[in-house]
Coordinates of C-alpha atoms in Angstrom, one line a residue:
M1 CA 156.0 93.7 63.3
R2 CA 152.6 92.6 62.6
P3 CA 152.4 89.7 64.6
G4 CA 150.0 86.6 64.1
T5 CA 147.9 85.1 67.3
I6 CA 150.1 83.7 69.5
P7 CA 149.1 80.1 70.3
R8 CA 149.1 77.8 73.4
I9 CA 152.3 76.2 73.6
V10 CA 151.2 71.7 74.5
G11 CA 173.8 73.0 75.4
L12 CA 181.7 77.3 71.3
A13 CA 184.4 75.5 71.3
A14 CA 184.9 73.4 74.2
A15 CA 187.1 76.3 75.5
L16 CA 184.2 78.2 76.1
A17 CA 182.2 75.4 78.1
G18 CA 182.6 76.6 81.4
L19 CA 181.5 80.1 80.5
S20 CA 177.9 80.9 82.0
A21 CA 175.4 82.3 79.2
A22 CA 175.7 86.0 80.5
A23 CA 176.7 87.8 83.7
F24 CA 174.9 90.8 85.0
M25 CA 176.6 93.8 86.1
S26 CA 177.6 94.5 89.5
P27 CA 176.0 97.4 91.4
A28 CA 178.9 99.8 90.8
M29 CA 179.1 98.9 87.1
A30 CA 175.2 99.5 87.0
A31 CA 175.5 102.9 88.8
K32 CA 177.8 104.2 86.3
P33 CA 176.2 106.2 83.4
A34 CA 176.3 104.5 80.1
P35 CA 179.3 105.8 77.8
A36 CA 177.9 107.8 75.0
A37 CA 177.0 105.6 72.2
K38 CA 178.3 105.8 68.5
A39 CA 175.8 107.1 66.6
V40 CA 175.6 104.3 64.2
Q41 CA 176.4 100.5 64.8
A42 CA 178.2 98.6 61.9
A43 CA 176.0 97.0 59.6
V44 CA 176.5 93.4 58.8
T45 CA 178.6 92.2 56.2
P46 CA 177.8 88.4 55.6
A47 CA 180.6 86.0 54.5
V48 CA 179.7 84.9 51.1
A49 CA 177.5 82.0 51.1
Q50 CA 178.2 79.0 48.6
A51 CA 175.6 76.0 48.1
P52 CA 176.8 72.4 48.2
A53 CA 178.0 70.8 44.8
A54 CA 175.1 68.5 45.5
F55 CA 172.4 68.6 48.1
T56 CA 172.0 65.8 50.7
H57 CA 168.5 64.5 50.8
P58 CA 166.7 63.8 52.9
G59 CA 168.6 67.0 54.3
V60 CA 166.0 69.4 55.7
N61 CA 166.6 69.7 59.5
L62 CA 167.0 65.7 59.5
N63 CA 169.2 63.3 57.4
T64 CA 169.0 59.6 56.6
A65 CA 171.4 58.8 59.8
Q66 CA 169.5 61.1 62.1
L67 CA 166.0 59.3 61.1
D68 CA 167.4 56.1 61.5
F69 CA 168.9 57.0 65.0
V70 CA 165.4 58.3 66.0
R71 CA 163.5 54.8 64.4
S72 CA 165.8 52.8 66.5
K73 CA 165.1 54.5 69.5
V74 CA 161.5 54.3 69.2
Q75 CA 161.5 50.7 68.4
A76 CA 163.8 49.9 71.3
S77 CA 161.2 51.9 73.6
A78 CA 164.2 53.9 74.8
Q79 CA 163.6 57.6 76.4
P80 CA 162.9 60.4 75.8
W81 CA 162.2 59.4 72.4
K82 CA 159.5 56.5 72.8
A83 CA 157.7 59.2 75.0
A84 CA 157.9 61.9 72.2
Y85 CA 156.7 59.4 69.6
D86 CA 153.5 58.8 72.1
Q87 CA 153.1 62.4 71.8
M88 CA 153.3 62.7 68.3
I89 CA 151.3 59.8 67.4
G90 CA 148.4 60.5 70.0
S91 CA 148.0 64.0 68.4
N92 CA 145.6 65.1 66.0
Y93 CA 148.3 65.8 63.8
A94 CA 148.8 62.0 63.4
S95 CA 145.0 61.3 62.4
L96 CA 144.6 58.9 59.4
S97 CA 141.5 60.8 58.7
R98 CA 142.1 64.3 58.2
T99 CA 140.3 66.4 56.2
P100 CA 142.8 68.8 54.2
K101 CA 141.4 72.2 54.2
A102 CA 143.3 73.8 51.3
R103 CA 142.1 77.2 49.7
A104 CA 143.3 78.8 46.8
T105 CA 144.1 82.3 48.8
V106 CA 145.1 82.2 52.4
E107 CA 144.3 85.5 53.9
C108 CA 146.2 86.4 57.1
G109 CA 146.0 89.9 58.6
S110 CA 147.4 91.6 61.6
Y111 CA 147.0 89.4 65.0
S112 CA 145.4 86.8 62.8
N113 CA 142.4 89.2 61.8
P114 CA 141.3 87.8 59.2
N115 CA 142.2 84.3 59.6
N116 CA 141.0 83.0 56.4
G117 CA 142.8 79.5 55.9
C118 CA 146.0 80.7 58.0
T119 CA 145.7 78.1 60.7
D120 CA 144.3 75.5 58.5
E121 CA 147.4 75.7 56.0
R122 CA 150.1 75.8 59.0
E123 CA 148.5 72.8 60.8
D124 CA 148.0 70.5 57.5
A125 CA 151.7 71.3 56.7
I126 CA 152.6 70.2 60.3
A127 CA 150.1 67.4 60.0
A128 CA 152.0 66.4 56.8
Y129 CA 155.3 66.5 58.5
T130 CA 154.2 64.3 61.1
D131 CA 152.7 61.6 59.0
A132 CA 156.1 61.6 57.3
L133 CA 157.8 61.0 60.4
A134 CA 155.3 58.6 61.6
W135 CA 155.7 56.5 58.2
Y136 CA 159.5 56.6 58.4
I137 CA 159.7 55.4 62.1
T138 CA 156.6 52.6 61.5
R139 CA 156.7 51.9 57.9
D140 CA 153.0 52.0 57.9
D141 CA 152.2 53.2 54.3
R142 CA 149.0 54.5 55.5
Y143 CA 151.0 57.7 57.1
A144 CA 153.2 58.1 53.9
Q145 CA 149.6 58.2 52.0
E146 CA 148.2 60.7 54.3
S147 CA 151.2 62.9 54.0
I148 CA 150.7 62.9 50.4
K149 CA 146.9 63.6 50.4
L150 CA 148.0 66.7 52.5
M151 CA 150.5 67.9 50.2
D152 CA 148.6 67.1 47.2
A153 CA 145.6 68.8 48.1
W154 CA 147.4 72.1 48.9
S155 CA 149.6 71.9 45.6
A156 CA 146.4 71.4 43.7
T157 CA 144.8 74.6 45.2
I158 CA 146.9 77.2 46.4
K159 CA 147.5 80.4 44.6
D160 CA 148.6 83.0 46.8
H161 CA 148.9 84.3 50.5
T162 CA 147.5 87.8 51.2
N163 CA 146.9 90.7 53.7
S164 CA 149.6 92.1 56.1
N165 CA 150.6 88.7 57.6
A166 CA 151.2 87.1 54.2
P167 CA 155.2 87.0 54.6
L168 CA 155.2 85.2 58.0
Q169 CA 152.4 82.8 57.1
T170 CA 154.2 81.8 54.2
G171 CA 157.4 81.3 56.3
W172 CA 155.6 79.3 58.8
A173 CA 154.0 76.8 56.4
G174 CA 156.9 76.8 54.1
S175 CA 159.1 75.6 57.0
S176 CA 156.8 72.4 57.5
W177 CA 156.0 71.6 53.9
P178 CA 159.6 70.5 52.7
K179 CA 160.4 68.7 55.9
A180 CA 157.5 66.5 54.9
A181 CA 158.3 66.5 51.1
E182 CA 162.1 65.2 52.0
I183 CA 161.2 62.1 53.3
I184 CA 158.3 61.4 51.1
K185 CA 159.8 62.2 47.8
H186 CA 163.5 60.6 48.7
V187 CA 162.7 57.8 50.9
Y188 CA 159.1 56.8 50.4
G189 CA 158.8 57.7 46.8
N190 CA 155.5 56.6 44.9
W191 CA 154.2 60.1 44.6
P192 CA 152.7 60.8 41.4
N193 CA 151.9 64.5 42.0
Q194 CA 155.2 65.4 43.4
A195 CA 156.1 67.7 40.5
R196 CA 152.8 69.4 41.3
F197 CA 154.2 70.3 44.8
D198 CA 157.5 71.4 43.8
T199 CA 155.8 74.1 41.6
M200 CA 153.8 75.3 44.3
L201 CA 157.0 75.7 46.3
R202 CA 158.6 77.4 43.6
N203 CA 155.8 79.8 42.3
V204 CA 153.6 80.2 45.5
Y205 CA 156.1 80.1 48.4
L206 CA 159.6 80.9 47.3
P207 CA 159.0 84.3 45.6
K208 CA 157.3 85.7 48.8
L209 CA 160.1 84.5 51.0
I210 CA 163.3 84.8 49.2
N211 CA 164.1 88.6 49.6
G212 CA 163.3 88.8 53.1
S213 CA 161.7 91.4 54.9
N214 CA 162.3 94.3 57.3
S215 CA 160.0 93.7 59.7
N216 CA 161.1 92.4 63.4
G217 CA 163.7 89.8 63.5
N218 CA 161.5 86.5 63.8
W219 CA 159.5 87.1 60.6
E220 CA 162.9 87.4 58.6
L221 CA 164.2 84.5 60.3
T222 CA 161.4 82.5 59.7
M223 CA 161.3 83.3 56.0
V224 CA 165.0 82.6 55.7
E225 CA 164.3 79.1 57.3
A226 CA 161.3 78.4 54.6
A227 CA 163.5 79.9 51.9
T228 CA 166.4 77.8 52.9
S229 CA 164.5 74.5 53.3
I230 CA 162.7 74.9 50.2
S231 CA 165.7 75.6 48.2
V232 CA 167.5 72.4 49.4
Y233 CA 164.2 70.6 48.6
L234 CA 164.2 72.2 45.0
D235 CA 167.7 71.6 44.7
D236 CA 167.9 75.4 43.9
K237 CA 171.5 76.6 44.7
T238 CA 171.0 80.1 43.8
S239 CA 168.0 80.5 46.3
Y240 CA 169.9 78.7 49.0
D241 CA 173.1 81.4 48.3
K242 CA 170.6 83.9 48.7
A243 CA 169.0 82.8 51.8
I244 CA 171.9 81.9 53.7
S245 CA 173.6 85.3 52.9
L246 CA 170.2 87.0 54.1
Y247 CA 170.7 84.6 57.3
L248 CA 174.5 85.4 57.7
T249 CA 173.4 89.3 57.8
R250 CA 170.0 89.0 60.2
V251 CA 171.2 86.4 62.9
P252 CA 173.9 88.8 64.0
A253 CA 171.4 91.7 64.0
Y254 CA 169.1 89.7 66.3
V255 CA 171.6 88.4 68.8
Y256 CA 173.7 90.9 70.7
L257 CA 177.0 90.2 71.9
A258 CA 179.4 92.3 73.9
S259 CA 181.8 92.2 71.3
D260 CA 179.3 94.1 68.9
G261 CA 180.3 97.4 70.9
D262 CA 178.0 100.0 72.3
L263 CA 175.0 98.9 70.2
P264 CA 173.8 95.8 68.4
K265 CA 174.6 95.3 64.7
T266 CA 172.1 96.2 62.1
V267 CA 170.7 95.2 58.9
P268 CA 171.6 97.9 56.1
S269 CA 168.7 98.1 54.4
Q270 CA 166.3 98.8 57.7
N271 CA 168.5 102.5 57.9
L272 CA 168.7 102.3 61.4
N273 CA 171.2 105.0 61.4
T274 CA 170.7 106.6 65.0
R275 CA 170.9 105.3 68.7
D276 CA 167.1 106.1 68.8
K277 CA 166.1 104.1 65.9
I278 CA 168.3 101.1 67.1
V279 CA 167.1 101.6 70.9
G280 CA 163.2 101.7 69.6
Y281 CA 164.0 98.8 67.3
W282 CA 165.3 96.7 70.2
Q283 CA 162.0 97.3 72.1
G284 CA 163.4 100.2 73.8
Q285 CA 166.3 98.2 75.4
S286 CA 169.1 101.0 75.8
T287 CA 171.8 99.1 77.9
F288 CA 174.3 97.1 76.2
G289 CA 177.4 95.8 77.0
S290 CA 178.8 92.3 78.5
A291 CA 175.9 91.9 80.9
M292 CA 173.5 91.8 78.0
T293 CA 175.6 89.1 75.8
G294 CA 172.2 87.0 74.7
L295 CA 169.9 89.3 74.4
T296 CA 167.9 89.5 71.4
Q297 CA 166.0 91.8 69.4
E298 CA 162.9 90.9 70.8
T299 CA 163.6 89.8 74.2
C300 CA 162.0 92.8 75.7
R301 CA 159.0 92.2 73.6
D302 CA 158.4 88.9 74.9
F303 CA 159.9 85.4 75.0
V304 CA 157.5 83.7 72.7
H305 CA 158.6 85.7 69.7
T306 CA 162.0 85.6 70.8
G307 CA 161.7 81.8 70.7
Y308 CA 160.6 81.9 67.1
G309 CA 163.7 83.6 66.1
I310 CA 166.1 81.6 68.4
S311 CA 164.1 78.1 66.5
S312 CA 164.8 79.2 62.9
I313 CA 168.3 80.3 63.8
S314 CA 168.9 76.6 64.9
H315 CA 166.9 75.3 62.0
V316 CA 169.0 77.0 59.3
L317 CA 172.3 76.1 61.1
E318 CA 171.2 72.5 61.3
T319 CA 170.2 72.2 57.7
S320 CA 173.4 73.9 56.4
R321 CA 175.4 71.5 58.5
I322 CA 173.8 68.5 56.9
Q323 CA 174.3 70.1 53.5
G324 CA 177.9 70.3 54.5
Q325 CA 178.2 74.0 55.0
D326 CA 179.7 75.0 58.4
L327 CA 178.2 78.1 59.6
Y328 CA 179.1 77.2 63.4
P329 CA 182.0 79.6 63.5
Q330 CA 179.8 82.6 62.4
V331 CA 176.5 81.8 64.1
G332 CA 177.3 79.3 66.9
E333 CA 178.4 81.8 69.5
R334 CA 175.4 83.9 69.0
L335 CA 173.0 80.9 69.4
R336 CA 174.6 79.5 72.5
Q337 CA 174.3 82.9 74.1
A338 CA 170.7 83.6 73.0
L339 CA 169.7 80.1 74.4
G340 CA 171.5 80.7 77.6
F341 CA 170.3 84.0 78.5
Q342 CA 167.0 83.3 77.9
S343 CA 167.0 79.9 79.5
K344 CA 168.4 81.4 82.5
F345 CA 165.4 83.4 83.1
Q346 CA 162.7 80.8 82.2
V347 CA 164.0 78.4 84.4
G348 CA 164.2 80.9 87.0
A349 CA 168.0 80.8 87.9
A350 CA 167.7 84.5 87.6
S351 CA 165.6 87.6 87.9
A352 CA 165.5 90.6 85.6
P353 CA 167.4 93.7 86.9
S354 CA 166.3 97.0 86.2
N355 CA 168.6 97.8 83.4
L356 CA 167.0 94.9 81.3
C357 CA 163.6 95.4 80.1
G358 CA 162.9 97.7 82.8
G359 CA 163.0 94.7 85.1
N360 CA 160.1 93.1 83.3
L361 CA 160.1 89.9 81.3
T362 CA 157.2 88.2 79.7
L363 CA 158.3 84.6 79.7
G364 CA 157.0 81.4 77.5
L365 CA 160.1 80.5 75.3
G366 CA 158.4 77.6 73.8
P367 CA 159.3 74.2 72.6
I368 CA 162.2 75.6 70.7
T369 CA 165.4 74.4 72.4
E370 CA 166.1 71.0 71.2
V371 CA 167.7 71.4 68.0
G372 CA 170.3 73.9 69.1
F373 CA 171.1 72.5 72.5
N374 CA 171.8 69.3 70.3
T375 CA 173.9 71.1 67.9
L376 CA 175.8 73.1 70.6
N377 CA 175.8 70.2 73.4
T378 CA 175.8 67.1 71.6
L379 CA 177.7 67.8 68.3
H380 CA 180.2 70.2 69.8
G381 CA 180.7 69.3 73.6
V382 CA 179.2 72.9 75.0
A383 CA 178.1 72.7 78.2
M384 CA 174.8 74.7 78.8
T385 CA 173.5 74.5 82.3
N386 CA 170.5 76.5 82.0
T387 CA 169.7 75.7 78.5
Q388 CA 169.8 71.7 79.4
T389 CA 167.7 72.4 82.5
L390 CA 165.1 74.0 80.5
T391 CA 165.3 71.7 77.5
Q392 CA 165.0 68.4 80.0
Q393 CA 162.1 70.1 81.8
Q394 CA 160.1 70.4 78.4
R395 CA 160.3 67.1 77.5
P396 CA 158.7 65.8 75.2
S397 CA 158.7 69.2 73.8
G398 CA 155.8 68.7 71.2
T399 CA 154.7 71.6 68.9
N400 CA 153.9 75.1 68.8
N401 CA 151.3 74.4 66.4
L402 CA 153.3 77.1 63.9
F403 CA 156.2 75.5 62.2
V404 CA 158.2 73.8 65.4
A405 CA 157.2 70.0 65.7
W406 CA 158.4 66.9 67.5
E407 CA 161.9 68.4 68.2
T408 CA 162.6 66.0 71.3
L409 CA 161.7 63.0 69.1
T410 CA 164.2 64.1 66.1
N411 CA 166.9 65.8 67.9
A412 CA 167.3 64.6 71.7
Q413 CA 170.9 63.6 71.9
N414 CA 171.2 62.8 68.1
P415 CA 174.6 62.4 67.2
N416 CA 174.5 62.2 63.5

């Protein structure tokens, strides 16, 4: 993967509730030589996705009941929502005098070199979403108009994303724009240039996203998140089905469960057809089995990028749930284990054994646990001790300045 710059970063069933996220091998087990792995792990065969008969709006990450819950909590000065709202409204993303920095071509190279409009686009998209949330909570029309101003500026200008990080950049920005647009279009209204914005998402963003990528998993998961969200916003059933099919292929290839066998699952198009190729793709991790349940394809790279992937898994699961599509049986256990495995190390409840990433982990999971924790813990009643500890420690969780923003405000203990 050709990553962008890493920014500073400002809870299947109830019967499983008592299980820990992962249990490490005993010394005796660790000492045994690993069994000879099969040459190739079975590729993922996703279930057939099917779009709803009619999409729910607003319905990208949040529905009306969820938004009303948040609004009522903030108005009552209840915690943690009021603190999260204060954090959001005090940020520069909520400024009512923001100058959009739209450009026709956003050029993003490896490690954000060059960075020609990349940060500007992502942050303007987060700002548009921030303003839409602020309007919903306050009903101050200035925030809705600010959100519209930002979306209009970009829809009038942008034509393309270029250079090596273009697919990832398109995914990051494309994850935020439809969250803003869903609220403005379907609740606020009064948006004369809405059709032009729709055309921007359809012609500039969706084509770069809808076929996925063969890069590291967080790339494709972010792209799938954006493609799913845009498809919901555009009422595009064909693209939605394709995005969900990609999701159901990529998630099992990103999060390992012991039931997968001696090696992780793979994405067919990547041709990871030998053990060496798979181990290399998993950042050199060669030990699998029950002790590694919840390991992700990027755990041994760093927790920051791992967090990106987990976040997008959570977001698509939540959006599909709002749309009446239950992907929990296929994805819920992997999400639970991924959150628990990473959270355990992030909160210091365990240290890495020598057979995990050579005993060295680069922490920094980021503000990405609220949506998944709420889906699993609040809605499904799954106890997740380490994930809960981390989630509560990070409240209010803020933004990663890429595509995650204000999820303590929107998703903490949200029962809808």
